[in-house]
Amino acid sequence: MATLKSVIKSVIPAWIATYKTIPKGILLTFDDGPDVNLTPQVLDLLAEYDIKAVFFILGKQAQLYPNIVQRIVAEGHYLGNHSFAHKTADEIGFKAYANDIKHCQTILKPFIMATPRLFRPPQGKLSLSAWLAIQCNHMQAILWSIESGEWGQYSHQSVDQMLARLVREIQPHDIVLMHDNSSKVLLLIEKLLPVLIGKEYIFVDPKQAFPDVYKY
């Protein structure tokens, strides 16, 4: 049976799910935050290993916890737009979806004094309608090439099962999907980061992965 990773790479342009930079580099990304309890703990772990990541922020969460968004930026991570309300284009239609992206943009822009350029569609659903709405907002769509497993087809797995799968399957240039509102992810990265460092993987700074996108 084909893995999700192989399916993704077969049906969408490679640059949407991976990037090209240093050998053995991988990029960590976190969706759906900030979470008042878990995101600060995720940030503590990333700081311990001096790892930078992309946080795909929900506008509604940024409004609730602006101090955590400020900390994300202050510690050298990067903000991506994950919509305001986490609705897909199929659910709310093209116009509402485009406006939802724009609404999140207006919330995130003051934190970085610039306009975020990376967008991850909710649930990874990149329909034609979603694609057009993203283009209308002058953004670059970014999906992922491997997921940690707290969401989707691997959500039944234990933390140790997730860890074993990631250690086995992660490849250079992967974009790793995680969610910083999941207690499973917090437990997972506590175990995963030192293992990958021991295997000489390098956690890429998003500015290196997308140099033409990040201007702040």
Short mmCIF file of C-alpha atoms in Angstrom, two decimals:
data_model
loop_
_atom_site.label_atom_id
_atom_site.label_comp_id
_atom_site.label_asym_id
_atom_site.label_seq_id
_atom_site.Cartn_x
_atom_site.Cartn_y
_atom_site.Cartn_z
CA MET A 1 0.00 0.00 0.00
CA ALA A 2 1.32 3.44 -0.91
CA THR A 3 2.17 5.68 2.00
CA LEU A 4 0.60 9.11 2.39
CA LYS A 5 4.04 10.55 1.77
CA SER A 6 4.43 8.83 -1.59
CA VAL A 7 0.90 9.80 -2.65
CA ILE A 8 1.50 13.46 -1.76
CA LYS A 9 4.73 13.55 -3.71
CA SER A 10 3.09 11.92 -6.73
CA VAL A 11 0.17 14.30 -7.13
CA ILE A 12 1.49 17.75 -6.20
CA PRO A 13 4.56 19.74 -7.16
CA ALA A 14 7.54 18.77 -5.03
CA TRP A 15 8.16 22.31 -3.80
CA ILE A 16 4.80 22.32 -1.99
CA ALA A 17 5.74 19.38 0.23
CA THR A 18 9.52 19.58 0.39
CA TYR A 19 12.29 22.11 -0.06
CA LYS A 20 15.91 22.03 -1.23
CA THR A 21 18.68 23.18 1.06
CA ILE A 22 21.49 21.61 3.09
CA PRO A 23 22.02 17.82 3.08
CA LYS A 24 20.24 15.89 5.86
CA GLY A 25 18.11 18.93 6.61
CA ILE A 26 14.50 18.64 7.78
CA LEU A 27 11.98 21.37 8.51
CA LEU A 28 9.62 21.28 11.49
CA THR A 29 6.20 22.88 11.22
CA PHE A 30 3.43 23.24 13.79
CA ASP A 31 -0.25 23.84 13.02
CA ASP A 32 -3.38 25.05 14.82
CA GLY A 33 -1.80 27.09 17.61
CA PRO A 34 -1.02 28.90 19.63
CA ASP A 35 -2.30 26.79 22.51
CA VAL A 36 -2.10 28.43 25.90
CA ASN A 37 -0.75 25.34 27.67
CA LEU A 38 1.19 23.38 25.07
CA THR A 39 2.79 25.92 22.73
CA PRO A 40 5.01 27.44 25.46
CA GLN A 41 6.26 23.94 26.33
CA VAL A 42 6.97 23.22 22.65
CA LEU A 43 8.90 26.48 22.47
CA ASP A 44 10.90 25.52 25.56
CA LEU A 45 11.96 22.24 23.90
CA LEU A 46 12.88 23.92 20.63
CA ALA A 47 14.94 26.50 22.52
CA GLU A 48 16.78 23.74 24.38
CA TYR A 49 18.07 22.40 21.05
CA ASP A 50 18.26 25.77 19.26
CA ILE A 51 15.78 24.63 16.62
CA LYS A 52 13.72 27.04 14.52
CA ALA A 53 10.35 26.07 13.06
CA VAL A 54 7.37 27.45 11.15
CA PHE A 55 4.24 27.93 13.23
CA PHE A 56 1.13 27.97 11.04
CA ILE A 57 -1.11 30.13 13.18
CA LEU A 58 -4.89 30.23 13.35
CA GLY A 59 -6.09 33.80 13.48
CA LYS A 60 -8.71 33.04 16.11
CA GLN A 61 -6.01 31.58 18.38
CA ALA A 62 -3.66 34.51 17.79
CA GLN A 63 -6.40 36.84 19.00
CA LEU A 64 -6.75 34.83 22.19
CA TYR A 65 -3.03 34.47 22.96
CA PRO A 66 -1.08 37.32 21.36
CA ASN A 67 1.67 37.05 23.97
CA ILE A 68 2.50 33.54 22.76
CA VAL A 69 2.63 34.70 19.13
CA GLN A 70 5.00 37.45 20.25
CA ARG A 71 7.20 34.86 21.92
CA ILE A 72 7.25 32.69 18.77
CA VAL A 73 8.56 35.63 16.75
CA ALA A 74 10.96 36.84 19.46
CA GLU A 75 12.61 33.41 19.63
CA GLY A 76 13.36 33.36 15.92
CA HIS A 77 10.58 31.15 14.60
CA TYR A 78 8.43 32.04 11.62
CA LEU A 79 4.74 32.68 11.29
CA GLY A 80 2.65 31.08 8.60
CA ASN A 81 -1.04 31.67 7.94
CA HIS A 82 -3.33 28.69 8.66
CA SER A 83 -6.57 30.66 8.13
CA PHE A 84 -8.66 32.40 10.74
CA ALA A 85 -11.35 29.81 11.47
CA HIS A 86 -9.84 26.53 10.14
CA LYS A 87 -12.52 26.02 7.50
CA THR A 88 -11.82 24.50 4.08
CA ALA A 89 -12.77 26.13 0.78
CA ASP A 90 -15.22 23.29 0.16
CA GLU A 91 -16.97 24.09 3.42
CA ILE A 92 -17.38 27.85 3.05
CA GLY A 93 -16.82 28.64 -0.62
CA PHE A 94 -14.20 30.64 -2.51
CA LYS A 95 -15.08 34.17 -1.41
CA ALA A 96 -15.42 33.36 2.30
CA TYR A 97 -12.23 31.30 2.18
CA ALA A 98 -10.26 34.11 0.55
CA ASN A 99 -11.61 36.54 3.15
CA ASP A 100 -10.75 34.12 5.94
CA ILE A 101 -7.13 33.99 4.77
CA LYS A 102 -7.05 37.78 4.56
CA HIS A 103 -8.54 38.12 8.04
CA CYS A 104 -5.74 35.98 9.47
CA GLN A 105 -3.21 38.08 7.56
CA THR A 106 -4.41 41.27 9.19
CA ILE A 107 -4.06 39.67 12.63
CA LEU A 108 -0.56 38.29 12.04
CA LYS A 109 0.95 41.25 10.21
CA PRO A 110 1.50 43.48 13.30
CA PHE A 111 3.53 40.77 15.01
CA ILE A 112 6.19 40.82 12.29
CA MET A 113 5.64 44.25 10.70
CA ALA A 114 5.30 42.43 7.39
CA THR A 115 2.81 40.28 5.54
CA PRO A 116 3.16 36.51 6.07
CA ARG A 117 3.76 34.70 2.79
CA LEU A 118 3.39 31.00 3.66
CA PHE A 119 -0.07 29.47 3.87
CA ARG A 120 -1.04 25.97 4.90
CA PRO A 121 -4.62 25.09 3.98
CA PRO A 122 -6.72 23.63 6.79
CA GLN A 123 -6.69 19.82 6.68
CA GLY A 124 -4.21 20.11 3.81
CA LYS A 125 -7.10 20.45 1.38
CA LEU A 126 -5.73 22.21 -1.68
CA SER A 127 -8.66 22.29 -4.09
CA LEU A 128 -8.76 24.54 -7.15
CA SER A 129 -10.95 26.99 -5.22
CA ALA A 130 -8.49 27.01 -2.32
CA TRP A 131 -5.55 27.46 -4.68
CA LEU A 132 -7.15 30.47 -6.36
CA ALA A 133 -7.96 32.05 -2.98
CA ILE A 134 -4.35 31.58 -1.88
CA GLN A 135 -3.09 33.17 -5.08
CA CYS A 136 -5.49 36.10 -4.66
CA ASN A 137 -3.87 36.73 -1.29
CA HIS A 138 -0.37 36.56 -2.86
CA MET A 139 0.69 33.63 -0.72
CA GLN A 140 2.68 30.43 -1.23
CA ALA A 141 0.95 27.16 -0.34
CA ILE A 142 3.00 24.77 1.78
CA LEU A 143 1.86 21.26 2.70
CA TRP A 144 4.07 18.57 4.22
CA SER A 145 5.80 15.35 3.27
CA ILE A 146 5.49 13.45 6.56
CA GLU A 147 3.17 13.83 9.52
CA SER A 148 3.88 13.09 13.16
CA GLY A 149 0.61 11.22 13.51
CA GLU A 150 -1.51 12.86 16.18
CA TRP A 151 -3.94 13.81 13.43
CA GLY A 152 -5.21 11.85 10.42
CA GLN A 153 -4.52 8.26 9.48
CA TYR A 154 -2.02 7.66 12.29
CA SER A 155 -4.05 9.19 15.11
CA HIS A 156 -4.60 5.74 16.66
CA GLN A 157 -0.87 5.31 17.24
CA SER A 158 0.80 5.68 20.62
CA VAL A 159 3.63 8.16 21.08
CA ASP A 160 6.18 5.34 20.89
CA GLN A 161 4.64 4.05 17.65
CA MET A 162 4.73 7.54 16.19
CA LEU A 163 8.36 7.87 17.23
CA ALA A 164 9.37 4.57 15.65
CA ARG A 165 7.61 5.43 12.38
CA LEU A 166 9.17 8.89 12.13
CA VAL A 167 12.68 7.65 12.92
CA ARG A 168 12.23 4.97 10.25
CA GLU A 169 10.67 7.14 7.54
CA ILE A 170 12.05 10.68 7.83
CA GLN A 171 14.25 11.62 4.88
CA PRO A 172 16.36 14.68 4.04
CA HIS A 173 14.31 17.67 2.80
CA ASP A 174 11.16 16.47 4.54
CA ILE A 175 8.66 18.98 5.87
CA VAL A 176 7.29 17.51 9.11
CA LEU A 177 3.70 18.27 10.13
CA MET A 178 2.95 18.53 13.84
CA HIS A 179 0.30 20.28 15.93
CA ASP A 180 1.27 22.38 18.92
CA ASN A 181 -2.15 21.91 20.50
CA SER A 182 -1.57 18.17 20.99
CA SER A 183 -0.17 16.66 24.19
CA LYS A 184 1.01 13.71 22.07
CA VAL A 185 3.27 16.02 20.09
CA LEU A 186 4.86 17.42 23.23
CA LEU A 187 5.71 13.92 24.42
CA LEU A 188 6.85 12.94 20.94
CA ILE A 189 9.31 15.75 20.34
CA GLU A 190 10.86 15.22 23.78
CA LYS A 191 11.96 11.80 22.46
CA LEU A 192 12.32 12.56 18.75
CA LEU A 193 14.64 15.56 18.74
CA PRO A 194 17.62 13.93 20.47
CA VAL A 195 17.24 10.80 18.32
CA LEU A 196 17.32 12.76 15.06
CA ILE A 197 20.22 14.87 16.26
CA GLY A 198 22.05 11.65 17.08
CA LYS A 199 21.44 10.53 13.49
CA GLU A 200 23.04 13.81 12.34
CA TYR A 201 19.90 15.33 10.89
CA ILE A 202 19.92 19.11 10.83
CA PHE A 203 16.84 21.15 11.68
CA VAL A 204 16.74 23.81 9.00
CA ASP A 205 15.99 27.43 9.75
CA PRO A 206 12.91 28.33 7.66
CA LYS A 207 14.77 31.36 6.34
CA GLN A 208 17.21 28.97 4.65
CA ALA A 209 14.44 26.77 3.30
CA PHE A 210 12.43 29.65 1.83
CA PRO A 211 14.85 32.58 1.36
CA ASP A 212 12.61 34.39 -1.12
CA VAL A 213 9.62 34.30 1.24
CA TYR A 214 11.02 35.57 4.52
CA LYS A 215 11.85 39.24 4.49
CA TYR A 216 11.46 40.00 8.20
#
